[in-house]
């Protein structure tokens, strides 16, 4: 029996490619740049399986074309709002993701942003590198202790809970959350997590607000001028989820006017573009979508993706099927 053909749209860790090459006719996009629409359509018409990432927009206009050969889209990544699931279902395409593999790495990054913002680390480094550091002073670059402060999580999935666990154990923070579905009493007790019935109530009570909800229409601009106005003037906003959750212009305004104290961002509305207003602000820590960027996480994501492909081509339901 001939091996299924697989197109991988971006370069992946060597051990992942090695495993996939043992079972599939693998083609890797040689440029390691986002594929254009034409190339994606060609891929859907020529390969049995496609492994895209967040940089590949697979919308209805692409997925509802005739003559598609692809039967499974095995996404490399947890978030899948770049794939139109309804259109995929209509086109009889199976879609999978990699939800477990990046939990630790992304939770670590959320903690990094909490500490970088609360201790003004980016600002301090810029002062030093620019040769503007004049020596130690008692009131220089004063930040905020996070011990005893409240971390408010928006969303309460895997990454939120792991962030909560670490923030509580390592940083001594109190945990609060708002989410569409409430966790069980046992789960809340295990994390000491206080549930808030509304986003507004969580925002008003939190010293650090960390976003962990999926992207997509339901969460678009959840954080906007109105909701930002509910936050404390000393509060910090962290986003390791999706850029679309935050109205970037409203956030830049709130930061410039010190309506909130700081923001730590890893994701943006129009990646790789970042609002010029944000880039000017010293109270914004800006990272280039590094959430899952560890060798361990990217390897585990690739292996989870390979497990999904293997199940599918063995005639089973892939473990991480989302459509
Ligand atoms: C991934 C992410 O690296 O998996 C996700 O949802 O946000 C990232 O950390 C990226 O999406 C790859 O597709």
mmCIF file of C-alpha atoms and ligand atoms in Angstrom:
data_model
loop_
_atom_site.group_PDB
_atom_site.id
_atom_site.type_symbol
_atom_site.label_atom_id
_atom_site.label_comp_id
_atom_site.label_asym_id
_atom_site.label_seq_id
_atom_site.Cartn_x
_atom_site.Cartn_y
_atom_site.Cartn_z
ATOM 1 C CA UNK A 1 0.000 0.000 0.000
ATOM 2 C CA UNK A 2 1.395 3.423 -0.886
ATOM 3 C CA UNK A 3 2.180 5.774 1.967
ATOM 4 C CA UNK A 4 -0.081 8.831 2.457
ATOM 5 C CA UNK A 5 1.362 12.099 1.217
ATOM 6 C CA UNK A 6 1.712 14.877 3.785
ATOM 7 C CA UNK A 7 2.491 18.557 3.311
ATOM 8 C CA UNK A 8 3.979 20.359 6.307
ATOM 9 C CA UNK A 9 3.644 24.114 5.856
ATOM 10 C CA UNK A 10 6.492 25.210 8.175
ATOM 11 C CA UNK A 11 9.798 23.670 9.258
ATOM 12 C CA UNK A 12 9.415 21.418 12.342
ATOM 13 C CA UNK A 13 11.942 19.962 14.820
ATOM 14 C CA UNK A 14 14.164 17.260 13.265
ATOM 15 C CA UNK A 15 12.921 14.430 15.488
ATOM 16 C CA UNK A 16 9.321 15.135 14.423
ATOM 17 C CA UNK A 17 10.218 15.097 10.728
ATOM 18 C CA UNK A 18 12.176 11.891 11.196
ATOM 19 C CA UNK A 19 9.184 10.153 12.772
ATOM 20 C CA UNK A 20 6.783 11.412 10.092
ATOM 21 C CA UNK A 21 9.115 10.408 7.247
ATOM 22 C CA UNK A 22 8.967 6.815 8.475
ATOM 23 C CA UNK A 23 5.225 6.606 7.695
ATOM 24 C CA UNK A 24 4.417 9.330 5.157
ATOM 25 C CA UNK A 25 5.649 10.819 1.897
ATOM 26 C CA UNK A 26 6.576 14.094 3.567
ATOM 27 C CA UNK A 27 7.003 17.419 1.775
ATOM 28 C CA UNK A 28 8.105 20.401 3.860
ATOM 29 C CA UNK A 29 7.626 23.950 2.603
ATOM 30 C CA UNK A 30 11.287 24.720 1.787
ATOM 31 C CA UNK A 31 10.993 28.478 2.471
ATOM 32 C CA UNK A 32 9.661 28.184 6.032
ATOM 33 C CA UNK A 33 7.430 31.160 5.198
ATOM 34 C CA UNK A 34 3.630 31.304 5.324
ATOM 35 C CA UNK A 35 2.130 29.722 2.200
ATOM 36 C CA UNK A 36 -0.064 31.940 0.015
ATOM 37 C CA UNK A 37 -3.672 31.059 -0.840
ATOM 38 C CA UNK A 38 -2.725 29.598 -4.214
ATOM 39 C CA UNK A 39 -0.133 27.329 -2.642
ATOM 40 C CA UNK A 40 -2.587 26.239 0.066
ATOM 41 C CA UNK A 41 -5.203 25.370 -2.554
ATOM 42 C CA UNK A 42 -2.604 23.437 -4.547
ATOM 43 C CA UNK A 43 -1.678 21.593 -1.361
ATOM 44 C CA UNK A 44 -5.319 20.723 -0.599
ATOM 45 C CA UNK A 45 -5.661 19.371 -4.133
ATOM 46 C CA UNK A 46 -2.428 17.367 -4.128
ATOM 47 C CA UNK A 47 -1.767 15.901 -0.654
ATOM 48 C CA UNK A 48 -3.656 13.326 1.433
ATOM 49 C CA UNK A 49 -2.883 15.238 4.612
ATOM 50 C CA UNK A 50 -1.991 18.815 5.462
ATOM 51 C CA UNK A 51 -0.212 20.001 8.606
ATOM 52 C CA UNK A 52 -0.705 23.755 8.863
ATOM 53 C CA UNK A 53 0.041 26.241 11.625
ATOM 54 C CA UNK A 54 -1.452 29.504 12.809
ATOM 55 C CA UNK A 55 0.138 31.280 9.812
ATOM 56 C CA UNK A 56 -2.105 29.412 7.341
ATOM 57 C CA UNK A 57 -5.630 30.786 7.007
ATOM 58 C CA UNK A 58 -7.880 27.934 5.893
ATOM 59 C CA UNK A 59 -11.225 29.653 5.382
ATOM 60 C CA UNK A 60 -14.458 28.533 3.684
ATOM 61 C CA UNK A 61 -13.416 30.007 0.332
ATOM 62 C CA UNK A 62 -10.430 27.631 0.310
ATOM 63 C CA UNK A 63 -11.946 24.574 1.952
ATOM 64 C CA UNK A 64 -15.114 24.513 -0.159
ATOM 65 C CA UNK A 65 -13.231 24.293 -3.465
ATOM 66 C CA UNK A 66 -13.858 21.298 -5.661
ATOM 67 C CA UNK A 67 -11.362 18.540 -6.292
ATOM 68 C CA UNK A 68 -9.705 18.480 -2.855
ATOM 69 C CA UNK A 69 -7.559 15.447 -2.200
ATOM 70 C CA UNK A 70 -6.786 16.246 1.452
ATOM 71 C CA UNK A 71 -8.781 14.245 4.022
ATOM 72 C CA UNK A 72 -7.220 15.429 7.252
ATOM 73 C CA UNK A 73 -5.889 18.781 8.446
ATOM 74 C CA UNK A 74 -3.617 17.957 11.371
ATOM 75 C CA UNK A 75 -2.936 21.377 12.860
ATOM 76 C CA UNK A 76 0.406 22.017 14.548
ATOM 77 C CA UNK A 77 -0.857 24.085 17.478
ATOM 78 C CA UNK A 78 -3.599 24.206 20.068
ATOM 79 C CA UNK A 79 -5.552 27.189 18.737
ATOM 80 C CA UNK A 80 -7.460 26.523 15.503
ATOM 81 C CA UNK A 81 -9.461 29.683 14.786
ATOM 82 C CA UNK A 82 -7.469 30.036 11.540
ATOM 83 C CA UNK A 83 -9.380 26.977 10.261
ATOM 84 C CA UNK A 84 -13.099 27.257 9.420
ATOM 85 C CA UNK A 85 -14.388 24.130 11.163
ATOM 86 C CA UNK A 86 -17.881 24.354 9.669
ATOM 87 C CA UNK A 87 -16.449 24.507 6.152
ATOM 88 C CA UNK A 88 -14.079 21.635 6.995
ATOM 89 C CA UNK A 89 -17.022 19.496 8.120
ATOM 90 C CA UNK A 90 -18.939 20.328 4.951
ATOM 91 C CA UNK A 91 -15.904 19.338 2.911
ATOM 92 C CA UNK A 92 -15.651 16.031 4.829
ATOM 93 C CA UNK A 93 -12.294 16.984 6.266
ATOM 94 C CA UNK A 94 -11.154 15.807 9.674
ATOM 95 C CA UNK A 95 -9.364 18.503 11.727
ATOM 96 C CA UNK A 96 -7.123 17.846 14.751
ATOM 97 C CA UNK A 97 -5.041 20.038 17.092
ATOM 98 C CA UNK A 98 -2.306 19.625 19.725
ATOM 99 C CA UNK A 99 -3.867 20.797 22.990
ATOM 100 C CA UNK A 100 -1.735 19.183 25.699
ATOM 101 C CA UNK A 101 1.764 19.602 24.362
ATOM 102 C CA UNK A 102 2.215 23.322 25.003
ATOM 103 C CA UNK A 103 0.508 23.779 28.362
ATOM 104 C CA UNK A 104 3.704 23.971 30.447
ATOM 105 C CA UNK A 105 5.578 26.198 28.008
ATOM 106 C CA UNK A 106 2.703 28.659 27.687
ATOM 107 C CA UNK A 107 2.074 28.771 31.441
ATOM 108 C CA UNK A 108 5.787 29.484 31.938
ATOM 109 C CA UNK A 109 5.541 32.322 29.440
ATOM 110 C CA UNK A 110 2.521 33.799 31.239
ATOM 111 C CA UNK A 111 4.567 33.811 34.464
ATOM 112 C CA UNK A 112 7.493 35.387 32.633
ATOM 113 C CA UNK A 113 5.222 38.209 31.430
ATOM 114 C CA UNK A 114 3.709 38.650 34.906
ATOM 115 C CA UNK A 115 7.184 39.104 36.382
ATOM 116 C CA UNK A 116 8.551 41.189 33.509
ATOM 117 C CA UNK A 117 5.672 43.641 33.733
ATOM 118 C CA UNK A 118 5.407 43.811 37.514
ATOM 119 C CA UNK A 119 9.191 44.368 37.849
ATOM 120 C CA UNK A 120 9.553 46.569 34.755
ATOM 121 C CA UNK A 121 12.240 44.257 33.374
ATOM 122 C CA UNK A 122 11.953 45.279 29.716
ATOM 123 C CA UNK A 123 12.113 48.945 30.610
ATOM 124 C CA UNK A 124 15.133 48.374 32.867
ATOM 125 C CA UNK A 125 16.976 46.463 30.197
ATOM 126 C CA UNK A 126 16.322 49.209 27.658
ATOM 127 C CA UNK A 127 17.667 51.837 30.079
ATOM 128 C CA UNK A 128 20.839 49.828 30.633
ATOM 129 C CA UNK A 129 21.454 48.933 26.989
ATOM 130 C CA UNK A 130 20.966 52.543 25.946
ATOM 131 C CA UNK A 131 23.700 53.622 28.381
ATOM 132 C CA UNK A 132 21.140 55.591 30.404
ATOM 133 C CA UNK A 133 21.696 53.753 33.705
ATOM 134 C CA UNK A 134 23.271 56.171 36.171
ATOM 135 C CA UNK A 135 23.586 53.674 39.044
ATOM 136 C CA UNK A 136 21.468 52.282 41.862
ATOM 137 C CA UNK A 137 18.911 54.581 43.443
ATOM 138 C CA UNK A 138 16.261 53.877 46.113
ATOM 139 C CA UNK A 139 13.317 54.991 44.004
ATOM 140 C CA UNK A 140 14.508 53.885 40.583
ATOM 141 C CA UNK A 141 12.222 51.715 38.415
ATOM 142 C CA UNK A 142 9.982 50.684 41.286
ATOM 143 C CA UNK A 143 7.624 47.869 40.439
ATOM 144 C CA UNK A 144 4.992 45.886 42.299
ATOM 145 C CA UNK A 145 5.299 42.765 44.468
ATOM 146 C CA UNK A 146 2.961 40.077 43.160
ATOM 147 C CA UNK A 147 2.905 38.085 46.411
ATOM 148 C CA UNK A 148 -0.551 38.347 47.983
ATOM 149 C CA UNK A 149 -1.983 39.980 44.844
ATOM 150 C CA UNK A 150 -4.908 38.560 42.875
ATOM 151 C CA UNK A 151 -4.363 36.899 39.523
ATOM 152 C CA UNK A 152 -7.615 37.008 37.551
ATOM 153 C CA UNK A 153 -7.830 34.418 34.787
ATOM 154 C CA UNK A 154 -10.160 34.913 31.842
ATOM 155 C CA UNK A 155 -10.882 31.349 30.709
ATOM 156 C CA UNK A 156 -10.128 28.314 32.855
ATOM 157 C CA UNK A 157 -8.771 25.650 30.531
ATOM 158 C CA UNK A 158 -5.520 23.707 30.728
ATOM 159 C CA UNK A 159 -3.145 26.657 30.356
ATOM 160 C CA UNK A 160 -5.092 28.895 32.755
ATOM 161 C CA UNK A 161 -5.066 26.203 35.424
ATOM 162 C CA UNK A 162 -1.366 25.487 35.002
ATOM 163 C CA UNK A 163 -0.631 29.222 35.203
ATOM 164 C CA UNK A 164 -2.778 29.419 38.347
ATOM 165 C CA UNK A 165 -1.019 26.454 39.959
ATOM 166 C CA UNK A 166 2.402 27.993 39.391
ATOM 167 C CA UNK A 167 1.432 31.560 40.272
ATOM 168 C CA UNK A 168 -0.019 30.322 43.532
ATOM 169 C CA UNK A 169 2.791 27.934 44.472
ATOM 170 C CA UNK A 170 5.784 29.915 43.252
ATOM 171 C CA UNK A 171 4.619 33.520 43.538
ATOM 172 C CA UNK A 172 2.087 33.362 46.373
ATOM 173 C CA UNK A 173 -0.713 34.896 44.330
ATOM 174 C CA UNK A 174 -4.452 34.515 44.991
ATOM 175 C CA UNK A 175 -6.408 33.029 42.113
ATOM 176 C CA UNK A 176 -9.725 34.215 40.680
ATOM 177 C CA UNK A 177 -11.348 33.339 37.363
ATOM 178 C CA UNK A 178 -14.180 34.018 34.966
ATOM 179 C CA UNK A 179 -15.125 31.409 32.402
ATOM 180 C CA UNK A 180 -18.154 30.326 30.392
ATOM 181 C CA UNK A 181 -18.341 27.057 32.290
ATOM 182 C CA UNK A 182 -17.678 26.923 35.986
ATOM 183 C CA UNK A 183 -15.157 24.389 37.347
ATOM 184 C CA UNK A 184 -16.202 21.846 39.976
ATOM 185 C CA UNK A 185 -15.959 22.699 43.677
ATOM 186 C CA UNK A 186 -13.022 20.264 43.988
ATOM 187 C CA UNK A 187 -11.165 21.890 41.085
ATOM 188 C CA UNK A 188 -11.734 25.351 42.535
ATOM 189 C CA UNK A 189 -10.596 24.197 45.960
ATOM 190 C CA UNK A 190 -7.431 22.569 44.564
ATOM 191 C CA UNK A 191 -6.316 25.911 43.125
ATOM 192 C CA UNK A 192 -7.912 28.118 45.757
ATOM 193 C CA UNK A 193 -9.684 29.704 42.806
ATOM 194 C CA UNK A 194 -12.533 32.130 43.356
ATOM 195 C CA UNK A 195 -15.150 32.109 40.596
ATOM 196 C CA UNK A 196 -16.560 35.409 39.300
ATOM 197 C CA UNK A 197 -19.941 35.385 37.588
ATOM 198 C CA UNK A 198 -19.041 38.234 35.224
ATOM 199 C CA UNK A 199 -15.946 39.470 33.418
ATOM 200 C CA UNK A 200 -16.534 42.944 34.858
ATOM 201 C CA UNK A 201 -16.445 41.665 38.417
ATOM 202 C CA UNK A 202 -13.208 39.731 37.757
ATOM 203 C CA UNK A 203 -11.548 42.755 36.132
ATOM 204 C CA UNK A 204 -12.449 45.022 39.059
ATOM 205 C CA UNK A 205 -11.051 42.547 41.606
ATOM 206 C CA UNK A 206 -7.756 41.588 39.896
ATOM 207 C CA UNK A 207 -4.243 43.026 40.208
ATOM 208 C CA UNK A 208 -3.072 40.970 37.249
ATOM 209 C CA UNK A 209 -5.513 39.874 34.540
ATOM 210 C CA UNK A 210 -4.307 36.999 32.351
ATOM 211 C CA UNK A 211 -6.198 35.984 29.202
ATOM 212 C CA UNK A 212 -6.592 32.259 28.480
ATOM 213 C CA UNK A 213 -9.706 32.063 26.324
ATOM 214 C CA UNK A 214 -9.730 30.872 22.704
ATOM 215 C CA UNK A 215 -9.735 33.330 19.806
ATOM 216 C CA UNK A 216 -12.703 33.634 17.438
ATOM 217 C CA UNK A 217 -15.935 35.598 17.125
ATOM 218 C CA UNK A 218 -17.154 34.933 20.684
ATOM 219 C CA UNK A 219 -14.095 36.537 22.314
ATOM 220 C CA UNK A 220 -13.284 39.233 19.735
ATOM 221 C CA UNK A 221 -12.313 42.475 21.570
ATOM 222 C CA UNK A 222 -13.489 41.115 24.913
ATOM 223 C CA UNK A 223 -10.915 43.542 26.297
ATOM 224 C CA UNK A 224 -11.862 46.956 24.915
ATOM 225 C CA UNK A 225 -12.143 50.576 26.116
ATOM 226 C CA UNK A 226 -15.181 49.734 28.267
ATOM 227 C CA UNK A 227 -13.779 46.615 29.914
ATOM 228 C CA UNK A 228 -10.324 48.185 30.359
ATOM 229 C CA UNK A 229 -12.048 50.965 32.312
ATOM 230 C CA UNK A 230 -13.198 48.342 34.843
ATOM 231 C CA UNK A 231 -9.601 47.398 35.732
ATOM 232 C CA UNK A 232 -7.671 48.916 38.644
ATOM 233 C CA UNK A 233 -5.290 51.744 37.731
ATOM 234 C CA UNK A 234 -2.485 49.609 39.239
ATOM 235 C CA UNK A 235 -3.473 46.489 37.291
ATOM 236 C CA UNK A 236 -1.503 44.569 34.664
ATOM 237 C CA UNK A 237 -2.953 42.826 31.601
ATOM 238 C CA UNK A 238 -1.273 39.657 30.262
ATOM 239 C CA UNK A 239 -2.176 38.104 26.890
ATOM 240 C CA UNK A 240 -0.716 34.750 25.857
ATOM 241 C CA UNK A 241 -3.999 33.644 24.217
ATOM 242 C CA UNK A 242 -4.929 35.371 20.958
ATOM 243 C CA UNK A 243 -4.431 38.952 19.787
ATOM 244 C CA UNK A 244 -8.034 39.240 18.624
ATOM 245 C CA UNK A 245 -9.250 39.112 22.247
ATOM 246 C CA UNK A 246 -7.819 42.604 22.874
ATOM 247 C CA UNK A 247 -8.627 45.852 21.065
ATOM 248 C CA UNK A 248 -5.004 46.882 20.584
ATOM 249 C CA UNK A 249 -5.733 50.589 20.009
ATOM 250 C CA UNK A 250 -7.885 50.784 23.145
ATOM 251 C CA UNK A 251 -5.152 49.048 25.120
ATOM 252 C CA UNK A 252 -2.473 51.444 23.826
ATOM 253 C CA UNK A 253 -4.679 54.376 24.932
ATOM 254 C CA UNK A 254 -5.289 52.896 28.369
ATOM 255 C CA UNK A 255 -1.549 52.306 28.856
ATOM 256 C CA UNK A 256 -0.578 55.766 27.593
ATOM 257 C CA UNK A 257 -3.053 57.401 29.966
ATOM 258 C CA UNK A 258 -2.005 55.108 32.834
ATOM 259 C CA UNK A 259 -5.574 53.926 33.127
ATOM 260 C CA UNK A 260 -3.907 50.567 33.831
ATOM 261 C CA UNK A 261 -0.280 50.122 34.914
ATOM 262 C CA UNK A 262 1.190 47.776 32.320
ATOM 263 C CA UNK A 263 0.595 45.043 29.763
ATOM 264 C CA UNK A 264 2.585 41.943 28.844
ATOM 265 C CA UNK A 265 1.704 40.671 25.379
ATOM 266 C CA UNK A 266 2.787 37.648 23.371
ATOM 267 C CA UNK A 267 0.063 37.793 20.717
ATOM 268 C CA UNK A 268 -1.340 40.563 18.502
ATOM 269 C CA UNK A 269 -4.365 41.386 16.401
ATOM 270 C CA UNK A 270 -2.514 41.542 13.085
ATOM 271 C CA UNK A 271 0.626 39.425 13.551
ATOM 272 C CA UNK A 272 3.385 40.069 12.720
ATOM 273 C CA UNK A 273 2.306 43.746 12.711
ATOM 274 C CA UNK A 274 2.139 45.358 16.147
ATOM 275 C CA UNK A 275 0.413 48.680 16.762
ATOM 276 C CA UNK A 276 3.078 51.455 16.548
ATOM 277 C CA UNK A 277 1.429 53.134 19.546
ATOM 278 C CA UNK A 278 2.093 50.045 21.677
ATOM 279 C CA UNK A 279 5.698 49.804 20.520
ATOM 280 C CA UNK A 280 6.327 53.303 21.826
ATOM 281 C CA UNK A 281 5.136 52.536 25.349
ATOM 282 C CA UNK A 282 7.550 51.704 28.146
ATOM 283 C CA UNK A 283 4.812 50.027 30.192
ATOM 284 C CA UNK A 284 4.201 47.401 27.513
ATOM 285 C CA UNK A 285 6.296 44.220 27.412
ATOM 286 C CA UNK A 286 6.074 42.852 23.871
ATOM 287 C CA UNK A 287 7.180 39.334 22.914
ATOM 288 C CA UNK A 288 6.957 37.814 19.413
ATOM 289 C CA UNK A 289 4.453 34.932 19.961
ATOM 290 C CA UNK A 290 6.862 32.778 21.967
ATOM 291 C CA UNK A 291 4.197 30.903 24.007
ATOM 292 C CA UNK A 292 5.125 27.410 22.881
ATOM 293 C CA UNK A 293 8.631 28.239 21.664
ATOM 294 C CA UNK A 294 10.655 25.639 23.558
ATOM 295 C CA UNK A 295 12.264 22.623 21.907
ATOM 296 C CA UNK A 296 10.339 20.384 24.330
ATOM 297 C CA UNK A 297 6.951 21.898 23.542
ATOM 298 C CA UNK A 298 7.429 22.140 19.781
ATOM 299 C CA UNK A 299 8.662 18.527 19.702
ATOM 300 C CA UNK A 300 5.711 17.342 21.808
ATOM 301 C CA UNK A 301 3.316 19.298 19.545
ATOM 302 C CA UNK A 302 4.789 17.554 16.509
ATOM 303 C CA UNK A 303 4.508 14.136 18.165
ATOM 304 C CA UNK A 304 0.889 14.802 19.165
ATOM 305 C CA UNK A 305 0.194 15.858 15.578
ATOM 306 C CA UNK A 306 1.828 12.635 14.327
ATOM 307 C CA UNK A 307 -0.330 10.576 16.745
ATOM 308 C CA UNK A 308 -3.416 12.210 15.248
ATOM 309 C CA UNK A 309 -2.278 11.433 11.696
ATOM 310 C CA UNK A 310 -1.376 7.845 12.587
ATOM 311 C CA UNK A 311 -4.807 7.216 14.155
ATOM 312 C CA UNK A 312 -6.596 8.721 11.194
ATOM 313 C CA UNK A 313 -4.717 6.676 8.599
ATOM 314 C CA UNK A 314 -5.183 3.532 10.728
ATOM 315 C CA UNK A 315 -8.943 4.084 10.416
ATOM 316 C CA UNK A 316 -9.466 5.261 14.008
ATOM 317 C CA UNK A 317 -10.782 8.552 15.398
ATOM 318 C CA UNK A 318 -7.773 10.779 16.107
ATOM 319 C CA UNK A 319 -7.402 11.598 19.825
ATOM 320 C CA UNK A 320 -7.512 15.368 19.287
ATOM 321 C CA UNK A 321 -10.225 15.666 16.707
ATOM 322 C CA UNK A 322 -11.925 19.096 16.673
ATOM 323 C CA UNK A 323 -13.957 18.622 13.482
HETATM 324 C C1 LIG B 1 1.702 27.808 18.322
HETATM 325 C C2 LIG B 1 -0.176 28.756 19.710
HETATM 326 O O1 LIG B 1 3.058 27.781 18.242
HETATM 327 O O2 LIG B 1 -0.692 26.452 19.616
HETATM 328 C C3 LIG B 1 -1.101 27.590 19.699
HETATM 329 O O3 LIG B 1 -2.319 27.826 19.808
HETATM 330 O O4 LIG B 1 -0.578 29.833 19.957
HETATM 331 C C4 LIG B 1 1.266 28.715 19.421
HETATM 332 O O5 LIG B 1 1.995 28.667 20.564
HETATM 333 C C5 LIG B 1 1.132 28.225 17.020
HETATM 334 O O6 LIG B 1 -0.247 28.394 17.101
HETATM 335 C C6 LIG B 1 1.459 27.226 15.941
HETATM 336 O O7 LIG B 1 0.370 26.930 15.111
#
